[in-house]
């Protein structure tokens, strides 16, 4: 049975003098299934919304109103590094081994955690970058200036590039600050889309590679956060009145696709999926489980609630962290097969130096092949040499593909010869008829 785990963060002082909750803990690692429990904790951290990144080996947490990031090792269970940056970090996300950060000055910074290389863009946003998401080939940044920029990840990480970094395009239909972003992770350009939530009480679904608006959704109140389910077929939005809205993108009346209405049609979302009590407050963060059947929401009064999407029951309180819950991130239950692993991060630097990669090679678990045995041998084995010499004296055996090709060639030559004979016979009759005249 797969074990589902997630990481949550809090921000701000304790809400009550509850001695059952440790006061100096800022990051919690939970086990959701098969049985809920708090697996481990990390201390001395105050993490605002959109400022958490979790990899297979590390947890990255930007600090509230600060210009530094705390790095925790999941392998060793302690704080590994305290990393300072030139500007205050407003949001961050992970793109593989690259930590992508948005600053309060409207700048984008990328830190390669395996090399220490730090890439910084000009301040292309007029105001602070409020949220950032990564796809396999793009970085999307939303800002308080109401714009969304789409960046090419390969171009941002290009070595020895002297050109000034510019976004590929800007998405500018919103009229107020961007609160949240979520994007599908499909590699196909035809099915890539992102969803943005704004203080103008709307969410817009974009084809971010072309800049086209696919659908606009209107809500009764301001959206605070949103999340796409793992298959990108449903969208969950939390609003500041405590309501949760679930929009199915490909239902009987689809919002996207060939059967949907025209993109200029605005969809009013008015029926909430659920609502929280006033003493709990609206959800400031939410995340789907990896099978899409459960939704976790974090609240400013410290509660983490679990919602059953399939059965639509009342939420269940998983935990009360005695401080405002700001981030919830699920950890993939499926192992990732990568050739290297970042055991120890390399702190960022902008100094000119040799590009050095630091990582640990993973063991090769595939069954040993004949090539592997030859590669590990000190010289050519005797049986290999004998079989190679014997192969030179044996006639080459025709494969099934060669035999089929030869048969087709023979049939083609028969047709050509028949045509030649017919042409010769026709020409001979023409000569005879002409001579009789």
Short mmCIF file of N, CA and C in Angstrom, two decimals, residues 242-348:
data_model
loop_
_atom_site.label_atom_id
_atom_site.label_comp_id
_atom_site.label_asym_id
_atom_site.label_seq_id
_atom_site.Cartn_x
_atom_site.Cartn_y
_atom_site.Cartn_z
N UNK A 242 -15.01 32.18 2.82
CA UNK A 242 -15.00 30.84 3.42
C UNK A 242 -15.55 29.76 2.51
N UNK A 243 -15.97 30.10 1.30
CA UNK A 243 -16.54 29.10 0.39
C UNK A 243 -15.45 28.42 -0.43
N UNK A 244 -15.71 27.14 -0.75
CA UNK A 244 -14.87 26.37 -1.65
C UNK A 244 -15.67 26.04 -2.90
N UNK A 245 -15.08 26.28 -4.06
CA UNK A 245 -15.75 26.03 -5.33
C UNK A 245 -14.97 24.99 -6.12
N UNK A 246 -15.71 24.04 -6.69
CA UNK A 246 -15.10 22.99 -7.50
C UNK A 246 -15.68 23.08 -8.91
N UNK A 247 -14.84 23.38 -9.87
CA UNK A 247 -15.26 23.52 -11.27
C UNK A 247 -14.68 22.38 -12.09
N UNK A 248 -15.56 21.55 -12.65
CA UNK A 248 -15.11 20.46 -13.52
C UNK A 248 -14.93 21.02 -14.93
N UNK A 249 -13.73 20.85 -15.46
CA UNK A 249 -13.39 21.47 -16.74
C UNK A 249 -13.95 20.70 -17.93
N UNK A 250 -14.20 19.39 -17.76
CA UNK A 250 -14.67 18.57 -18.88
C UNK A 250 -15.91 17.79 -18.46
N UNK A 251 -16.86 18.45 -17.86
CA UNK A 251 -18.12 17.82 -17.42
C UNK A 251 -19.10 17.78 -18.59
N UNK A 252 -20.38 17.53 -18.29
CA UNK A 252 -21.39 17.46 -19.35
C UNK A 252 -21.51 18.80 -20.09
N UNK A 253 -21.24 19.89 -19.37
CA UNK A 253 -21.15 21.21 -19.99
C UNK A 253 -19.70 21.67 -19.83
N UNK A 254 -18.81 21.26 -20.72
CA UNK A 254 -17.38 21.47 -20.51
C UNK A 254 -16.99 22.94 -20.62
N UNK A 255 -16.00 23.31 -19.80
CA UNK A 255 -15.45 24.66 -19.87
C UNK A 255 -14.33 24.76 -20.89
N UNK A 256 -13.71 23.62 -21.22
CA UNK A 256 -12.62 23.59 -22.19
C UNK A 256 -12.89 22.52 -23.23
N UNK A 257 -12.16 22.58 -24.33
CA UNK A 257 -12.27 21.55 -25.35
C UNK A 257 -13.17 21.96 -26.50
N UNK A 258 -13.27 21.04 -27.46
CA UNK A 258 -14.02 21.32 -28.69
C UNK A 258 -15.51 21.48 -28.43
N UNK A 259 -16.05 20.84 -27.39
CA UNK A 259 -17.48 20.91 -27.10
C UNK A 259 -17.87 22.08 -26.20
N UNK A 260 -16.90 22.89 -25.79
CA UNK A 260 -17.19 24.01 -24.90
C UNK A 260 -17.72 25.21 -25.67
N UNK A 261 -18.22 26.19 -24.93
CA UNK A 261 -18.72 27.40 -25.55
C UNK A 261 -17.55 28.28 -26.00
N UNK A 262 -17.88 29.36 -26.66
CA UNK A 262 -16.84 30.27 -27.13
C UNK A 262 -16.03 30.83 -25.96
N UNK A 263 -14.75 31.05 -26.21
CA UNK A 263 -13.85 31.49 -25.13
C UNK A 263 -14.26 32.84 -24.56
N UNK A 264 -14.97 33.65 -25.33
CA UNK A 264 -15.39 34.96 -24.84
C UNK A 264 -16.53 34.87 -23.84
N UNK A 265 -17.16 33.70 -23.72
CA UNK A 265 -18.27 33.51 -22.79
C UNK A 265 -17.74 33.44 -21.36
N UNK A 266 -18.26 34.28 -20.51
CA UNK A 266 -17.86 34.30 -19.10
C UNK A 266 -18.76 33.36 -18.32
N UNK A 267 -18.15 32.50 -17.49
CA UNK A 267 -18.91 31.52 -16.70
C UNK A 267 -19.01 32.02 -15.26
N UNK A 268 -20.23 32.12 -14.77
CA UNK A 268 -20.45 32.53 -13.38
C UNK A 268 -20.48 31.29 -12.50
N UNK A 269 -19.58 31.21 -11.52
CA UNK A 269 -19.53 30.09 -10.57
C UNK A 269 -20.18 30.57 -9.28
N UNK A 270 -21.33 30.03 -8.95
CA UNK A 270 -22.09 30.53 -7.80
C UNK A 270 -22.42 29.46 -6.78
N UNK A 271 -22.32 28.17 -7.13
CA UNK A 271 -22.68 27.09 -6.19
C UNK A 271 -21.42 26.53 -5.56
N UNK A 272 -21.20 26.77 -4.26
CA UNK A 272 -19.98 26.29 -3.62
C UNK A 272 -20.01 24.78 -3.39
N UNK A 273 -18.83 24.19 -3.42
CA UNK A 273 -18.68 22.78 -3.10
C UNK A 273 -18.79 22.56 -1.59
N UNK A 274 -18.31 23.53 -0.83
CA UNK A 274 -18.36 23.45 0.63
C UNK A 274 -18.06 24.82 1.21
N UNK A 275 -18.20 24.94 2.53
CA UNK A 275 -17.94 26.20 3.22
C UNK A 275 -17.42 25.90 4.61
N UNK A 276 -16.54 26.76 5.08
CA UNK A 276 -15.97 26.60 6.42
C UNK A 276 -16.69 27.49 7.41
N UNK A 277 -16.58 27.12 8.68
CA UNK A 277 -17.20 27.90 9.75
C UNK A 277 -16.44 29.21 9.96
N UNK A 278 -17.11 30.17 10.53
CA UNK A 278 -16.49 31.49 10.74
C UNK A 278 -15.31 31.42 11.70
N UNK A 279 -15.35 30.49 12.67
CA UNK A 279 -14.24 30.38 13.61
C UNK A 279 -13.02 29.70 13.01
N UNK A 280 -13.19 29.08 11.84
CA UNK A 280 -12.07 28.45 11.15
C UNK A 280 -11.44 29.41 10.15
N UNK A 281 -12.26 30.16 9.44
CA UNK A 281 -11.77 31.12 8.47
C UNK A 281 -11.60 30.51 7.09
N UNK A 282 -11.45 31.34 6.07
CA UNK A 282 -11.29 30.83 4.71
C UNK A 282 -9.95 30.11 4.54
N UNK A 283 -9.91 29.17 3.62
CA UNK A 283 -8.67 28.43 3.37
C UNK A 283 -7.65 29.34 2.70
N UNK A 284 -6.45 29.42 3.28
CA UNK A 284 -5.37 30.22 2.71
C UNK A 284 -4.46 29.40 1.82
N UNK A 285 -4.62 28.07 1.85
CA UNK A 285 -3.86 27.17 0.97
C UNK A 285 -4.63 25.87 0.84
N UNK A 286 -4.45 25.19 -0.27
CA UNK A 286 -5.12 23.92 -0.48
C UNK A 286 -4.32 23.08 -1.46
N UNK A 287 -4.56 21.76 -1.40
CA UNK A 287 -3.83 20.84 -2.28
C UNK A 287 -4.61 19.54 -2.42
N UNK A 288 -4.63 19.00 -3.66
CA UNK A 288 -5.26 17.71 -3.92
C UNK A 288 -4.29 16.58 -3.57
N UNK A 289 -4.86 15.44 -3.14
CA UNK A 289 -4.06 14.23 -3.00
C UNK A 289 -3.72 13.70 -4.38
N UNK A 290 -2.79 12.74 -4.46
CA UNK A 290 -2.30 12.31 -5.76
C UNK A 290 -3.29 11.45 -6.54
N UNK A 291 -4.33 10.94 -5.89
CA UNK A 291 -5.37 10.25 -6.63
C UNK A 291 -6.58 11.16 -6.88
N UNK A 292 -6.53 12.39 -6.40
CA UNK A 292 -7.58 13.35 -6.67
C UNK A 292 -8.86 13.14 -5.88
N UNK A 293 -8.88 12.23 -4.92
CA UNK A 293 -10.11 11.96 -4.17
C UNK A 293 -10.23 12.79 -2.91
N UNK A 294 -9.13 13.34 -2.43
CA UNK A 294 -9.14 14.12 -1.19
C UNK A 294 -8.54 15.49 -1.43
N UNK A 295 -9.04 16.45 -0.66
CA UNK A 295 -8.54 17.82 -0.71
C UNK A 295 -8.18 18.25 0.71
N UNK A 296 -6.99 18.80 0.87
CA UNK A 296 -6.57 19.33 2.16
C UNK A 296 -6.55 20.84 2.10
N UNK A 297 -7.08 21.49 3.12
CA UNK A 297 -7.10 22.95 3.20
C UNK A 297 -6.47 23.40 4.51
N UNK A 298 -5.68 24.47 4.44
CA UNK A 298 -5.08 25.07 5.63
C UNK A 298 -5.73 26.40 5.94
N UNK A 299 -5.90 26.71 7.24
CA UNK A 299 -6.71 27.85 7.64
C UNK A 299 -5.96 28.76 8.62
N UNK A 300 -6.34 30.03 8.68
CA UNK A 300 -5.62 30.99 9.53
C UNK A 300 -5.75 30.72 11.02
N UNK A 301 -6.69 29.91 11.46
CA UNK A 301 -6.82 29.57 12.87
C UNK A 301 -6.07 28.29 13.23
N UNK A 302 -5.27 27.76 12.28
CA UNK A 302 -4.40 26.63 12.59
C UNK A 302 -4.91 25.28 12.15
N UNK A 303 -6.15 25.19 11.65
CA UNK A 303 -6.71 23.89 11.29
C UNK A 303 -6.24 23.44 9.91
N UNK A 304 -6.08 22.13 9.77
CA UNK A 304 -5.92 21.47 8.48
C UNK A 304 -7.11 20.54 8.33
N UNK A 305 -7.95 20.80 7.31
CA UNK A 305 -9.17 20.03 7.10
C UNK A 305 -9.00 19.12 5.89
N UNK A 306 -9.63 17.95 5.98
CA UNK A 306 -9.64 16.99 4.87
C UNK A 306 -11.05 16.90 4.31
N UNK A 307 -11.17 17.12 3.00
CA UNK A 307 -12.45 17.07 2.30
C UNK A 307 -12.46 15.86 1.39
N UNK A 308 -13.56 15.11 1.42
CA UNK A 308 -13.74 13.96 0.53
C UNK A 308 -14.44 14.43 -0.74
N UNK A 309 -13.69 14.45 -1.85
CA UNK A 309 -14.24 14.98 -3.10
C UNK A 309 -15.31 14.05 -3.66
N UNK A 310 -15.08 12.74 -3.57
CA UNK A 310 -16.00 11.79 -4.20
C UNK A 310 -17.35 11.74 -3.49
N UNK A 311 -17.34 11.72 -2.14
CA UNK A 311 -18.58 11.55 -1.38
C UNK A 311 -19.18 12.85 -0.89
N UNK A 312 -18.42 13.96 -1.00
CA UNK A 312 -18.93 15.29 -0.63
C UNK A 312 -19.48 15.31 0.79
N UNK A 313 -18.71 14.77 1.72
CA UNK A 313 -19.10 14.78 3.13
C UNK A 313 -18.56 16.02 3.82
N UNK A 314 -18.95 16.20 5.07
CA UNK A 314 -18.43 17.32 5.87
C UNK A 314 -16.94 17.10 6.11
N UNK A 315 -16.16 18.19 6.18
CA UNK A 315 -14.71 18.03 6.34
C UNK A 315 -14.34 17.47 7.70
N UNK A 316 -13.18 16.84 7.74
CA UNK A 316 -12.64 16.26 8.97
C UNK A 316 -11.38 17.02 9.34
N UNK A 317 -11.27 17.41 10.59
CA UNK A 317 -10.07 18.13 11.05
C UNK A 317 -8.94 17.13 11.29
N UNK A 318 -7.86 17.29 10.53
CA UNK A 318 -6.70 16.42 10.71
C UNK A 318 -5.81 16.89 11.84
N UNK A 319 -5.57 18.20 11.92
CA UNK A 319 -4.65 18.73 12.92
C UNK A 319 -4.97 20.18 13.19
N UNK A 320 -4.50 20.67 14.34
CA UNK A 320 -4.55 22.08 14.68
C UNK A 320 -3.14 22.49 15.10
N UNK A 321 -2.50 23.31 14.26
CA UNK A 321 -1.09 23.66 14.47
C UNK A 321 -0.91 24.92 15.30
N UNK A 322 -2.00 25.50 15.78
CA UNK A 322 -1.96 26.64 16.71
C UNK A 322 -1.29 27.88 16.10
N UNK A 323 -1.31 27.99 14.78
CA UNK A 323 -0.82 29.17 14.07
C UNK A 323 -1.38 29.12 12.65
N UNK A 324 -1.31 30.22 11.96
CA UNK A 324 -1.88 30.29 10.61
C UNK A 324 -1.17 29.32 9.68
N UNK A 325 -1.93 28.42 9.07
CA UNK A 325 -1.37 27.45 8.11
C UNK A 325 -1.29 28.14 6.75
N UNK A 326 -0.09 28.15 6.17
CA UNK A 326 0.14 28.94 4.97
C UNK A 326 0.44 28.10 3.72
N UNK A 327 0.94 26.89 3.87
CA UNK A 327 1.28 26.06 2.71
C UNK A 327 1.00 24.59 3.01
N UNK A 328 0.50 23.89 2.00
CA UNK A 328 0.33 22.43 2.04
C UNK A 328 0.85 21.88 0.72
N UNK A 329 1.80 20.97 0.80
CA UNK A 329 2.39 20.39 -0.41
C UNK A 329 2.47 18.89 -0.26
N UNK A 330 1.85 18.16 -1.19
CA UNK A 330 1.92 16.70 -1.17
C UNK A 330 3.26 16.24 -1.73
N UNK A 331 3.77 15.16 -1.18
CA UNK A 331 4.99 14.51 -1.65
C UNK A 331 4.58 13.32 -2.50
N UNK A 332 5.15 13.22 -3.69
CA UNK A 332 4.77 12.15 -4.61
C UNK A 332 5.03 10.78 -3.99
N UNK A 333 4.02 9.89 -4.00
CA UNK A 333 4.24 8.54 -3.47
C UNK A 333 5.00 7.64 -4.41
N UNK A 334 5.28 8.11 -5.62
CA UNK A 334 5.95 7.29 -6.63
C UNK A 334 7.42 7.68 -6.71
N UNK A 335 8.33 6.73 -6.64
CA UNK A 335 9.76 7.06 -6.69
C UNK A 335 10.15 7.62 -8.06
N UNK A 336 11.01 8.63 -8.04
CA UNK A 336 11.50 9.21 -9.29
C UNK A 336 12.84 8.57 -9.64
N UNK A 337 12.98 8.16 -10.89
CA UNK A 337 14.21 7.51 -11.34
C UNK A 337 15.10 8.56 -11.99
N UNK A 338 16.05 9.04 -11.21
CA UNK A 338 16.98 10.04 -11.69
C UNK A 338 18.40 9.54 -11.49
N UNK A 339 19.31 9.88 -12.40
CA UNK A 339 20.68 9.34 -12.29
C UNK A 339 21.47 9.93 -11.13
N UNK A 340 21.09 11.14 -10.66
CA UNK A 340 21.81 11.78 -9.56
C UNK A 340 20.85 12.23 -8.47
N UNK A 341 21.40 12.48 -7.31
CA UNK A 341 20.62 12.95 -6.16
C UNK A 341 21.40 14.03 -5.44
N UNK A 342 20.71 15.10 -5.06
CA UNK A 342 21.35 16.21 -4.36
C UNK A 342 21.33 15.92 -2.87
N UNK A 343 22.43 15.40 -2.36
CA UNK A 343 22.52 15.08 -0.93
C UNK A 343 22.83 16.34 -0.12
N UNK A 344 23.73 17.19 -0.65
CA UNK A 344 24.10 18.44 0.01
C UNK A 344 24.01 19.57 -1.01
N UNK A 345 23.31 20.62 -0.66
CA UNK A 345 23.14 21.73 -1.59
C UNK A 345 24.41 22.59 -1.61
N UNK A 346 24.61 23.31 -2.73
CA UNK A 346 25.71 24.25 -2.87
C UNK A 346 25.14 25.65 -2.80
N UNK A 347 25.61 26.45 -1.86
CA UNK A 347 25.06 27.79 -1.67
C UNK A 347 25.26 28.65 -2.92
N UNK A 348 24.32 29.55 -3.19
CA UNK A 348 24.42 30.35 -4.43
C UNK A 348 25.52 31.39 -4.37
#
